[in-house]
Coordinates of C-alpha atoms in Angstrom, one line a residue:
Chain A
X186 CA -21.8 24.7 -12.0
X187 CA -19.8 27.3 -13.9
X188 CA -16.1 26.8 -13.6
X189 CA -13.1 28.7 -15.0
X190 CA -11.6 27.1 -18.1
X191 CA -8.0 26.0 -17.6
X192 CA -5.3 24.0 -19.4
X193 CA -2.2 22.1 -18.4
X194 CA 1.0 23.4 -20.2
X195 CA 2.2 21.3 -23.1
X196 CA 5.9 20.5 -23.5
X197 CA 8.0 23.6 -24.1
X198 CA 5.1 26.0 -23.3
X199 CA 5.4 29.3 -21.7
X200 CA 2.5 31.7 -21.0
X201 CA 2.9 33.4 -24.4
X202 CA 2.6 30.1 -26.2
X203 CA -0.4 29.1 -24.2
X204 CA -2.0 32.5 -24.9
X205 CA -1.4 32.2 -28.6
X206 CA -2.9 28.7 -28.7
X207 CA -5.8 28.9 -26.3
X208 CA -6.9 32.5 -26.5
X209 CA -5.7 34.0 -29.8
X210 CA -8.2 36.8 -29.4
X211 CA -6.1 38.2 -26.5
X212 CA -3.6 40.6 -27.9
X213 CA -1.6 41.6 -24.8
X214 CA 0.3 38.6 -23.4
X215 CA 0.3 40.1 -20.0
X216 CA -3.4 39.6 -19.9
X217 CA -2.9 35.9 -19.4
X218 CA -0.5 36.6 -16.5
X219 CA -3.1 38.8 -14.9
X220 CA -5.5 35.9 -15.0
X221 CA -2.8 33.6 -13.4
X222 CA -1.2 35.6 -10.6
X223 CA 0.0 32.3 -9.0
X224 CA 2.5 32.3 -11.9
X225 CA 3.7 35.8 -11.4
X226 CA 6.3 35.3 -8.8
X227 CA 8.1 32.2 -10.1
X228 CA 11.8 31.8 -9.5
X229 CA 12.1 31.1 -13.2
X230 CA 10.8 34.5 -14.1
X231 CA 7.4 35.9 -15.1
X232 CA 5.6 33.7 -17.5
X233 CA 7.4 30.5 -16.8
X234 CA 5.2 27.5 -16.2
X235 CA 5.7 24.1 -14.7
X236 CA 4.3 20.9 -16.2
X237 CA 2.0 20.4 -13.3
X238 CA 0.6 23.9 -13.3
X239 CA -2.9 24.9 -14.1
X240 CA -3.3 27.9 -16.4
X241 CA -6.6 29.7 -16.6
X242 CA -7.4 30.8 -20.1
X243 CA -10.3 33.1 -19.1
X244 CA -10.7 35.8 -16.4
X245 CA -12.3 35.1 -13.1
X246 CA -16.0 34.5 -13.4
X247 CA -18.5 37.0 -12.1
X248 CA -19.6 36.3 -8.6
X249 CA -22.7 34.1 -8.6
Chain B
X231 CA -11.3 -15.0 30.2
X232 CA -10.8 -11.9 28.2
X233 CA -7.5 -10.0 28.1
X234 CA -9.1 -6.6 28.8
X235 CA -12.6 -5.4 29.4
X236 CA -13.6 -1.7 29.4
X237 CA -16.6 -1.7 31.6
X238 CA -19.8 0.2 31.8
X239 CA -18.9 3.0 29.4
X240 CA -21.1 5.0 26.9
X241 CA -20.1 3.1 23.7
X242 CA -19.8 5.5 20.8
X243 CA -18.9 2.8 18.3
X244 CA -17.8 5.0 15.3
X245 CA -20.8 4.1 13.1
X246 CA -22.6 7.3 13.9
X247 CA -25.5 5.3 15.5
X248 CA -26.7 6.4 18.9
X249 CA -24.4 5.6 21.8
X250 CA -25.3 2.8 24.2
X251 CA -24.1 1.7 27.6
X252 CA -22.1 -1.5 28.0
X253 CA -18.8 -3.3 28.0
X254 CA -16.1 -3.7 25.4
X255 CA -14.2 -6.9 25.6
X256 CA -10.8 -7.5 24.0
X257 CA -8.6 -10.5 23.4
X258 CA -5.5 -11.0 21.3
X259 CA -5.6 -7.4 20.2
X260 CA -9.1 -7.6 18.8
X261 CA -12.5 -6.5 19.9
X262 CA -14.5 -9.6 20.7
X263 CA -17.7 -8.2 22.1
X264 CA -19.4 -4.8 22.3
X265 CA -22.3 -4.0 24.6
X266 CA -23.9 -6.0 27.4
X267 CA -22.0 -7.3 30.4
X268 CA -18.7 -9.1 29.6
X269 CA -17.3 -11.9 31.7
X270 CA -14.0 -11.9 33.6
X271 CA -10.9 -10.4 32.3
X272 CA -7.2 -10.2 33.1
X273 CA -7.4 -6.4 33.2
X274 CA -10.3 -4.1 33.6
X275 CA -10.8 -0.4 32.9
X276 CA -13.7 1.3 34.6
X277 CA -15.4 3.6 32.0
X278 CA -18.4 4.5 34.0
X279 CA -19.4 8.1 33.1
X280 CA -17.0 8.1 30.2
X281 CA -17.4 7.6 26.4
X282 CA -15.7 4.6 24.8
X283 CA -14.8 5.1 21.2
X284 CA -12.6 3.6 18.5
X285 CA -9.1 5.1 18.4
X286 CA -8.9 8.3 16.4
X287 CA -7.3 8.3 13.0
X288 CA -5.1 11.3 11.9
X289 CA -4.9 11.2 8.0
X290 CA -2.5 14.1 7.4
X291 CA 0.7 13.9 9.4
X292 CA 4.5 14.3 9.0
X293 CA 5.7 12.0 11.8
X294 CA 8.2 10.4 9.4
X295 CA 11.2 11.7 11.2
X296 CA 9.7 11.7 14.7
X297 CA 8.7 8.0 14.5
X298 CA 12.3 7.1 14.0
X299 CA 13.2 8.3 17.5
X300 CA 9.8 8.4 19.3
X301 CA 7.5 5.3 19.0
X302 CA 4.6 7.2 20.6
X303 CA 4.6 10.2 18.3
X304 CA 4.3 12.1 21.5
X305 CA 1.9 13.6 22.4
X306 CA -0.5 12.2 19.7
X307 CA -1.6 9.1 21.6
X308 CA -2.8 10.8 24.7
X309 CA -5.2 12.8 22.5
X310 CA -6.8 9.4 21.5
X311 CA -5.0 9.2 18.2
X312 CA -4.1 5.5 17.5
X313 CA -3.4 5.6 13.8
X314 CA -1.5 8.1 11.8
X315 CA -0.9 8.6 8.1
X316 CA 2.6 10.1 7.5
X317 CA 4.4 10.7 4.2
X318 CA 2.0 13.5 3.0
X319 CA 2.8 16.2 0.6
X320 CA 5.1 14.2 -1.7
X321 CA 7.7 13.5 1.0
X322 CA 8.5 10.2 2.6
X323 CA 11.9 8.9 3.9
X324 CA 11.9 6.1 1.4
X325 CA 12.5 4.8 -1.2
X326 CA 15.5 7.1 -1.7
X327 CA 19.0 6.5 -3.1
X328 CA 21.9 7.4 -0.7
X329 CA 23.0 10.2 -3.0
X330 CA 19.6 12.0 -2.6
X331 CA 19.4 11.8 1.1
X332 CA 20.8 15.2 1.8
X333 CA 18.6 16.9 -0.8
X334 CA 15.5 15.2 0.7
X335 CA 16.5 16.1 4.2
X336 CA 16.9 19.8 3.4
X337 CA 13.6 19.7 1.6
X338 CA 11.7 18.0 4.5
X339 CA 13.2 20.2 7.2
X340 CA 12.3 23.3 5.3
X341 CA 8.8 22.4 4.2
X342 CA 7.7 20.6 7.4
X343 CA 9.7 22.9 9.7
X344 CA 11.6 20.2 11.5
X345 CA 14.8 21.2 13.4
X346 CA 17.9 19.6 11.9
X347 CA 19.1 18.1 15.2
X348 CA 15.8 16.3 15.7
X349 CA 15.6 15.2 12.1
X350 CA 19.2 13.9 12.2
X351 CA 18.5 12.1 15.5
X352 CA 15.8 10.0 14.0
X353 CA 16.5 9.7 10.3
X354 CA 19.7 7.7 10.2
X355 CA 18.8 5.7 7.1
X356 CA 19.4 2.4 8.8
X357 CA 16.7 1.0 6.4
X358 CA 18.9 1.6 3.4
X359 CA 17.1 2.7 0.3
X360 CA 14.0 0.5 0.2
X361 CA 10.5 1.5 1.3
X362 CA 9.6 -2.0 2.6
X363 CA 12.8 -2.1 4.7
X364 CA 12.0 1.4 6.0
X365 CA 8.6 0.1 7.2
X366 CA 10.3 -3.0 8.7
X367 CA 12.6 -0.8 10.7
X368 CA 10.0 1.5 12.2
X369 CA 7.7 -1.4 12.8
X370 CA 10.2 -2.8 15.3
X371 CA 9.5 -0.1 17.8
X372 CA 6.0 1.4 17.4
X373 CA 3.4 2.3 20.0
X374 CA 1.0 3.8 17.4
X375 CA -0.4 2.4 14.2
X376 CA 1.1 3.8 10.9
X377 CA -0.5 3.8 7.5
X378 CA 2.2 5.5 5.4
X379 CA 2.0 7.3 2.1
X380 CA 4.9 7.2 -0.3
X381 CA 6.0 10.6 -1.7
X382 CA 5.9 11.5 -5.4
X383 CA 8.9 13.8 -5.1
X384 CA 10.9 10.9 -3.5
X385 CA 9.8 8.4 -6.2
X386 CA 11.0 11.0 -8.8
X387 CA 14.3 11.5 -7.0
X388 CA 14.8 7.7 -6.9
X389 CA 14.2 7.2 -10.6
X390 CA 15.5 10.5 -12.2
X391 CA 18.1 11.6 -9.7
X392 CA 18.8 15.3 -9.9
X393 CA 16.9 15.6 -13.1
X394 CA 13.7 15.1 -11.0
X395 CA 14.1 18.7 -10.0
X396 CA 14.1 20.3 -13.4
X397 CA 12.3 18.4 -16.1
X398 CA 9.5 16.1 -17.1
X399 CA 10.0 12.4 -17.2
X400 CA 10.6 10.2 -20.2
X401 CA 8.3 7.3 -21.0
X402 CA 10.9 4.9 -19.7
X403 CA 11.3 6.9 -16.5
X404 CA 7.5 7.0 -16.0
X405 CA 7.4 3.3 -16.4
X406 CA 10.2 2.9 -13.8
X407 CA 8.3 5.2 -11.4
X408 CA 5.2 3.1 -11.8
X409 CA 7.1 -0.1 -11.1
X410 CA 8.7 1.5 -8.0
X411 CA 5.3 2.8 -6.8
X412 CA 3.9 -0.7 -7.3
X413 CA 6.7 -2.1 -5.2
X414 CA 6.0 0.4 -2.4
X415 CA 2.3 -0.4 -2.4
X416 CA 3.0 -4.1 -2.2
X417 CA 5.3 -3.3 0.8
X418 CA 2.6 -1.5 2.7
X419 CA 2.2 2.1 1.3
X420 CA -1.4 3.2 1.6
X421 CA -1.1 5.5 -1.4
X422 CA 0.9 8.2 -3.1
X423 CA 1.2 11.9 -2.0
X424 CA 2.1 14.7 -4.3
X425 CA 2.4 18.5 -4.0
X426 CA 1.5 21.3 -6.4
X427 CA 2.8 24.1 -4.2
X428 CA 5.9 23.3 -2.1
X429 CA 9.4 24.7 -2.7
X430 CA 12.7 23.2 -1.6
X431 CA 15.5 24.8 0.3
X432 CA 16.8 26.5 -2.9
X433 CA 13.3 28.0 -3.4
X434 CA 12.8 25.8 -6.5
X435 CA 9.6 23.7 -7.0
X436 CA 9.8 20.3 -5.3
X437 CA 10.2 17.4 -7.8
X438 CA 6.5 16.4 -8.0
X439 CA 5.7 19.8 -9.5
X440 CA 7.8 18.9 -12.5
X441 CA 5.5 16.0 -13.3
X442 CA 3.3 16.4 -16.4
X443 CA -0.3 15.3 -16.1
X444 CA 0.6 12.1 -18.0
X445 CA 3.0 11.1 -15.3
X446 CA 0.4 11.5 -12.6
X447 CA -2.2 9.7 -14.7
X448 CA 0.2 6.7 -15.0
X449 CA 0.9 6.6 -11.3
X450 CA -2.8 6.9 -10.6
X451 CA -3.4 3.8 -12.7
X452 CA -1.0 1.9 -10.4
X453 CA -2.9 3.3 -7.4
X454 CA -6.1 2.0 -9.0
X455 CA -4.7 -1.5 -9.3
X456 CA -4.1 -1.5 -5.5
X457 CA -7.2 0.4 -4.4
X458 CA -4.8 3.0 -3.0
X459 CA -5.2 6.7 -2.3
X460 CA -3.9 9.8 -4.0
X461 CA -3.2 12.7 -1.6
X462 CA -2.4 16.2 -2.9
X463 CA -1.5 19.5 -1.4
X464 CA -3.0 22.0 -3.7
X465 CA -3.0 25.8 -4.2
X466 CA -5.2 26.2 -1.1
X467 CA -4.9 30.0 -1.1
X468 CA -7.1 30.3 -4.2
X469 CA -10.6 29.0 -4.7
X470 CA -10.5 28.8 -8.5
X471 CA -7.3 26.8 -8.4
X472 CA -8.7 24.6 -5.7
X473 CA -11.8 23.9 -7.8
X474 CA -9.6 23.1 -10.8
X475 CA -7.6 20.6 -8.7
X476 CA -10.9 19.1 -7.5
X477 CA -11.8 18.6 -11.2
X478 CA -8.4 17.1 -11.9
X479 CA -8.7 14.7 -9.0
X480 CA -12.3 13.8 -10.1
X481 CA -11.0 12.8 -13.5
X482 CA -8.3 10.7 -12.0
X483 CA -10.7 9.2 -9.5
X484 CA -13.2 8.2 -12.2
X485 CA -10.6 7.0 -14.7
X486 CA -8.8 4.8 -12.3
X487 CA -11.4 4.1 -9.6
X488 CA -9.3 5.7 -6.9
X489 CA -10.0 7.7 -3.8
X490 CA -8.4 11.1 -3.8
X491 CA -7.9 13.7 -1.0
X492 CA -6.7 17.3 -1.0
X493 CA -5.6 19.2 2.0
X494 CA -5.9 21.7 3.5
X495 CA -9.2 23.5 3.0
X496 CA -9.6 26.7 5.0
X497 CA -12.6 28.9 5.7
X498 CA -11.8 32.5 4.7
X499 CA -13.8 35.0 6.7
X500 CA -12.9 37.7 4.2
X501 CA -14.4 35.7 1.4
X502 CA -16.8 33.2 3.0
X503 CA -18.5 32.1 -0.2
X504 CA -15.2 30.8 -1.7
X505 CA -15.0 27.7 0.4
X506 CA -18.6 26.9 -0.4
X507 CA -17.8 27.1 -4.1
X508 CA -15.1 24.5 -3.5
X509 CA -17.6 22.3 -1.7
X510 CA -20.1 22.7 -4.5
X511 CA -17.4 21.5 -6.9
X512 CA -16.7 18.5 -4.6
X513 CA -20.4 17.6 -4.6
X514 CA -20.5 17.9 -8.4
X515 CA -17.5 15.5 -8.6
X516 CA -19.4 13.2 -6.2
X517 CA -22.4 13.2 -8.6
X518 CA -20.1 12.1 -11.4
X519 CA -19.0 9.1 -9.3
X520 CA -15.7 10.5 -8.2
X521 CA -14.2 10.2 -4.7
X522 CA -12.6 13.5 -3.9
X523 CA -12.2 14.3 -0.2
X524 CA -11.2 17.8 1.0
X525 CA -9.5 17.7 4.4
X526 CA -10.4 20.5 6.8
X527 CA -8.6 21.1 10.1
X528 CA -10.6 21.8 13.2
X529 CA -8.2 24.4 14.8
X530 CA -7.9 28.1 14.0
X531 CA -4.6 29.2 12.5
X532 CA -2.1 30.5 15.1
X533 CA 1.5 31.1 14.2
X534 CA 4.4 31.7 16.6
X535 CA 7.9 32.7 15.6
X536 CA 11.3 33.6 16.9
X537 CA 14.5 34.7 15.1
X538 CA 16.2 31.6 16.4
X539 CA 14.8 29.6 13.5
X540 CA 13.0 30.0 10.2
X541 CA 9.2 30.2 10.5
X542 CA 6.2 30.3 8.2
X543 CA 5.5 33.8 9.5
X544 CA 8.7 35.1 8.0
X545 CA 8.5 33.4 4.7
X546 CA 7.0 36.4 2.8
X547 CA 9.5 38.8 4.4
X548 CA 12.8 38.3 2.5
X549 CA 15.0 40.3 4.8
X550 CA 13.6 38.5 7.9
X551 CA 13.8 35.1 6.2
X552 CA 17.4 35.8 5.3
X553 CA 18.5 36.6 8.8
X554 CA 16.4 33.7 10.3
X555 CA 18.3 31.4 7.9
X556 CA 21.7 32.3 9.2
X557 CA 23.2 29.3 11.1
X558 CA 25.6 30.9 13.5
X559 CA 24.1 32.9 16.2
X560 CA 26.7 35.6 16.4
X561 CA 26.4 36.2 12.6
X562 CA 22.7 36.4 12.9
X563 CA 22.9 39.0 15.7
X564 CA 25.3 41.0 13.6
X565 CA 23.1 40.8 10.6
X566 CA 20.0 42.0 12.5
X567 CA 21.8 45.0 13.9
X568 CA 23.3 45.9 10.5
X569 CA 19.9 45.6 8.8
X570 CA 17.8 47.1 11.6
X571 CA 16.1 49.8 9.5
X572 CA 15.5 47.4 6.6
X573 CA 13.9 44.8 8.8
X574 CA 11.7 47.3 10.6
X575 CA 10.5 48.7 7.3
X576 CA 9.8 45.3 5.9
X577 CA 7.7 44.3 8.9
X578 CA 5.8 47.6 8.8
X579 CA 5.0 46.9 5.1
X580 CA 3.1 43.7 5.8
X581 CA 0.3 45.8 7.2
X582 CA -0.1 47.5 3.9
X583 CA 0.1 44.2 1.9
X584 CA -2.2 42.2 4.0
X585 CA -4.9 44.1 5.8
X586 CA -5.4 42.8 9.3
X587 CA -2.2 40.8 9.4
X588 CA 0.1 43.6 10.5
X589 CA 2.8 43.3 13.1
X590 CA 0.7 45.3 15.5
X591 CA -1.3 42.2 16.2
X592 CA 1.7 40.2 17.2
X593 CA 1.8 39.4 20.9
X594 CA 5.0 38.9 22.9
X595 CA 4.7 35.3 24.0
X596 CA 7.9 34.5 25.8
X597 CA 11.0 36.6 26.7
X598 CA 14.5 35.8 27.6
X599 CA 15.2 38.5 30.2
X600 CA 13.3 39.0 33.4
X601 CA 13.4 42.7 32.9
X602 CA 11.2 42.3 29.9
X603 CA 8.6 40.1 31.6
X604 CA 6.1 43.0 31.5
X605 CA 6.1 42.7 27.7
X606 CA 4.6 39.2 27.8
X607 CA 1.0 39.1 26.6
X608 CA 1.1 42.6 25.2
X609 CA 0.6 43.4 21.5
X610 CA 3.3 45.1 19.4
X611 CA 0.7 47.8 18.7
X612 CA 0.5 48.6 22.4
X613 CA 4.3 48.5 22.9
X614 CA 5.0 50.6 19.8
X615 CA 2.6 53.2 21.0
X616 CA 4.2 53.4 24.4
X617 CA 7.6 53.7 22.9
X618 CA 6.6 56.1 20.2
X619 CA 7.9 54.0 17.3
X620 CA 6.6 51.9 14.5
X621 CA 5.5 48.3 14.8
X622 CA 8.6 47.1 12.9
X623 CA 10.9 49.2 15.0
X624 CA 9.4 47.8 18.2
X625 CA 9.8 44.2 17.1
X626 CA 13.4 44.8 16.0
X627 CA 14.3 46.6 19.2
X628 CA 12.9 43.8 21.3
X629 CA 14.6 41.0 19.5
X630 CA 18.0 42.8 19.6
X631 CA 17.6 43.5 23.3
X632 CA 16.6 39.8 23.9
X633 CA 19.6 38.4 21.9
X634 CA 17.0 37.2 19.3
X635 CA 15.3 34.8 21.8
X636 CA 11.9 36.4 22.0
X637 CA 8.9 34.4 20.9
X638 CA 5.9 36.2 19.3
X639 CA 2.5 34.8 18.4
X640 CA -0.2 35.9 16.0
X641 CA -3.4 34.2 17.0
X642 CA -6.5 33.5 15.0
X643 CA -5.0 34.5 11.7
X644 CA -7.8 32.7 10.0
X645 CA -10.1 29.7 10.0
X646 CA -11.6 30.8 13.3
X647 CA -15.3 31.4 12.5
X648 CA -16.6 28.4 14.5
X649 CA -20.2 28.5 13.4
X650 CA -19.3 28.4 9.7
X651 CA -16.5 25.9 10.1
X652 CA -18.7 23.6 12.3
X653 CA -21.3 23.5 9.5
X654 CA -18.6 22.5 7.0
X655 CA -16.9 19.9 9.3
X656 CA -20.4 18.3 9.6
X657 CA -20.8 18.2 5.8
X658 CA -20.6 14.5 4.8
X659 CA -18.3 15.4 1.9
X660 CA -15.7 17.0 4.2
X661 CA -12.9 14.9 5.7
X662 CA -11.7 16.0 9.1
X663 CA -7.9 16.1 8.8
X664 CA -5.0 18.3 7.8
X665 CA -3.5 18.4 11.3
X666 CA 0.1 18.3 9.9
X667 CA 0.9 16.2 13.0
X668 CA 4.6 16.3 13.8
X669 CA 5.4 19.2 11.5
X670 CA 5.9 23.0 11.9
X671 CA 7.1 22.4 15.4
X672 CA 8.2 26.0 16.0
X673 CA 5.2 27.6 14.5
X674 CA 2.2 26.0 16.1
X675 CA 1.1 22.8 17.9
X676 CA -0.3 20.2 15.6
X677 CA -1.8 18.2 18.6
X678 CA -5.2 18.3 20.1
X679 CA -7.4 18.9 17.0
X680 CA -9.5 15.9 18.0
X681 CA -10.2 17.3 21.4
X682 CA -11.0 20.6 19.9
X683 CA -13.5 18.9 17.6
X684 CA -15.5 17.9 20.7
X685 CA -15.0 21.0 22.8
X686 CA -15.7 23.5 20.1
X687 CA -18.0 21.8 17.5
X688 CA -19.9 19.4 19.7
X689 CA -20.2 21.2 23.0
X690 CA -19.9 24.9 22.1
X691 CA -21.5 25.3 18.6
X692 CA -23.5 22.1 18.6
X693 CA -22.5 21.6 14.9
X694 CA -22.6 17.9 15.3
X695 CA -23.5 15.2 17.8
X696 CA -21.0 13.2 19.9
X697 CA -21.7 10.2 17.7
X698 CA -21.2 12.2 14.5
X699 CA -17.9 13.7 15.8
X700 CA -16.5 10.3 16.7
X701 CA -17.5 8.9 13.3
X702 CA -15.7 11.8 11.6
X703 CA -12.4 10.8 13.1
X704 CA -12.8 7.0 13.2
X705 CA -14.9 5.1 10.7
X706 CA -14.9 7.9 8.1
X707 CA -11.1 8.1 7.7
X708 CA -10.8 4.3 8.0
X709 CA -13.3 4.0 5.1
X710 CA -11.9 6.8 3.0
X711 CA -8.4 5.5 3.3
X712 CA -9.2 1.8 3.1
X713 CA -7.7 1.1 6.5
X714 CA -9.2 -2.3 7.0
X715 CA -10.4 -3.5 10.4
X716 CA -10.1 -0.2 12.2
X717 CA -12.3 2.8 13.0
X718 CA -15.2 0.8 14.5
X719 CA -15.9 -0.9 17.8
X720 CA -17.2 -4.2 16.5
X721 CA -16.2 -7.9 16.9
X722 CA -13.1 -8.7 14.9
X723 CA -11.9 -5.1 14.6
X724 CA -8.5 -4.0 16.0
X725 CA -8.8 -3.0 19.6
X726 CA -7.8 0.6 19.2
X727 CA -9.9 2.3 21.9
X728 CA -10.1 5.7 23.5
X729 CA -11.9 6.3 26.8
X730 CA -12.8 10.0 27.4
X731 CA -15.1 12.3 29.2
X732 CA -17.4 13.8 26.6
X733 CA -18.1 16.8 28.9
X734 CA -14.4 17.8 29.2
X735 CA -12.4 16.4 26.4
X736 CA -10.4 19.3 24.8
X737 CA -7.0 20.4 23.7
X738 CA -4.9 21.8 26.5
X739 CA -3.1 25.1 26.2
X740 CA -0.2 25.4 23.8
X741 CA 3.0 25.1 25.7
X742 CA 6.7 25.0 25.0
X743 CA 8.3 21.6 25.1
X744 CA 12.0 20.7 25.1
X745 CA 11.5 17.0 24.5
X746 CA 12.9 17.0 20.9
X747 CA 16.6 16.0 20.4
X748 CA 18.9 19.0 20.2
X749 CA 18.4 22.5 21.4
X750 CA 15.3 24.6 21.1
X751 CA 11.7 24.1 21.8
X752 CA 8.6 23.0 20.0
X753 CA 5.0 23.9 20.7
X754 CA 2.7 21.1 21.8
X755 CA -0.7 20.7 23.5
X756 CA -1.4 18.0 26.1
X757 CA -4.8 16.3 26.3
X758 CA -7.7 17.2 28.5
X759 CA -10.5 14.9 29.4
X760 CA -9.0 11.7 28.0
X761 CA -8.7 8.7 30.4
X762 CA -7.3 5.7 28.6
X763 CA -5.9 4.9 25.2
X764 CA -5.6 1.3 24.0
X765 CA -3.6 0.4 20.8
X766 CA -4.2 -3.1 19.4
X767 CA -5.4 -4.3 22.8
X768 CA -2.5 -2.8 24.8
X769 CA -3.1 0.0 27.3
X770 CA -0.7 2.5 26.0
X771 CA -1.5 5.7 27.9
X772 CA -3.6 6.5 30.9
X773 CA -4.4 9.7 32.7
X774 CA -3.1 8.2 35.9
X775 CA 0.1 6.6 34.7
X776 CA 0.9 8.5 31.5
X777 CA 2.7 6.6 28.7
X778 CA 3.2 2.9 29.4
X779 CA 6.9 2.2 28.8
X780 CA 6.4 -1.3 27.7
X781 CA 3.5 -0.6 25.3
X782 CA 4.7 -1.3 21.8
X783 CA 1.6 -2.7 20.1
X784 CA 1.6 -0.3 17.1
X785 CA 1.8 -1.9 13.7
X786 CA 2.0 -0.9 10.1
X787 CA -1.8 -0.8 9.6
X788 CA -1.7 -1.6 5.9
X789 CA 0.1 -4.9 6.3

């Protein structure tokens, strides 16, 4: 079954680093945040990630 | 001569096989025969016209604090629950260094909505810092069986101290955590619980959320060596995230040969296909040989709240959360009056943010002043229209007039489409659980989910047979969790037995109870249709006599 591609953060990662590594074709770093709204309201600020987080590196799939 | 015989009942033995009529004989806390006519016994229970089933198992509870002052986990037992799994969601009262107790206590009280007075009344740390000693202490006075999880956040606090709350672990620290987990499993832990969503009292992620995947993988390897279980609370509000967690659990399950479970899983009427996508992912994991069990609760979501205490309902309204968090009553009243307009506006705004969840649907549940008795049972929408004000203004005016003592309820917020939920509960891949027993005491009752399984999903929707429903809450959880010798009425199994009327078993109405230590109330439901509950051969509750004072046959079920 089709599932959204995701990664776990690597040490020292923030969303910008993950975007650069996992989806270099994406120019606007806010795009990755828009795919990961669960990371948008973090106490550490927008774009901060925790080691246990899941970070989607593609947009939501089309409805089946 | 047998110790106890339950005579002439409809035996629903937990296997899912068709019920049959006969006797259940018990000696020395064990079932010795099932079916037929048993001989003489010291004690007899007449079960004619009643079902006789294994005691129910509740796999997702937070009785950790309550068990320290209440050996019955009241009122769980009268609903037929004879075994509970506490320590879920990364939080257990041990193993914990003395200098982390206060941090843990604040975290537990916030996340599980446990009043400080009640928590402090039970959790006096008389077991010291060791998990095995903690089990030794609660085992001295138990009427119910306990199969405890050890919490990942607590393991981190033990090994890393305050650093557990702000960084990943070093290799040496991971090794120390693995050694500590191993010790806890040896002492009787049934598995490890972790959380990917919870925040502490400072609104920071709980320690388990600072664990890198490598840490969880190492801990899962220890679980595998003990055939132990990994429980997670995941990002249940999002199907894509839930599916990703299912995949993560599947990888851990296959790699380490462990059983995993995630809770809760809710049906969403606004997006009914989402939960099916999750179940499809679970089935795909199953096809890969993974054991991933989503837990689904039976009851709809209702939430009550008052300004006397913090509540889930107020969590996404910062101004309300702030005033609800004020300790001194006079200060709280002053703050509500001073911030009256802001509070009203914030409550009005929730209608715009969450369609269908506006304050207009709140119902006045309980009032302080007799002069306001006419408000009870009415919606805020109705009251606001009568007063010519907004919903938020109506709520604020009522709570000020009531010295902040009014209780409101929002019923059926979700997970209330019984036909759809019944079909999912009957799915062999779905684990009935997620009751949160013993937690959220001011927001909703966590008791009676088993009665509701029968009343709603056996009798009303016909989603499953009586035998299937019993299996769902007896042999299934015993098998999933590896609780040996329970969950089945068969010779040699523990004599945990519930006698009930299959035509009337249900959850009673949600009522306020003042039974907890300290001031304030909690919401509970009493049983309906249950006759007798036996724990390890001891009659522990009967409809006629209530709780038996001398019944203390509960054990640590993993030892």
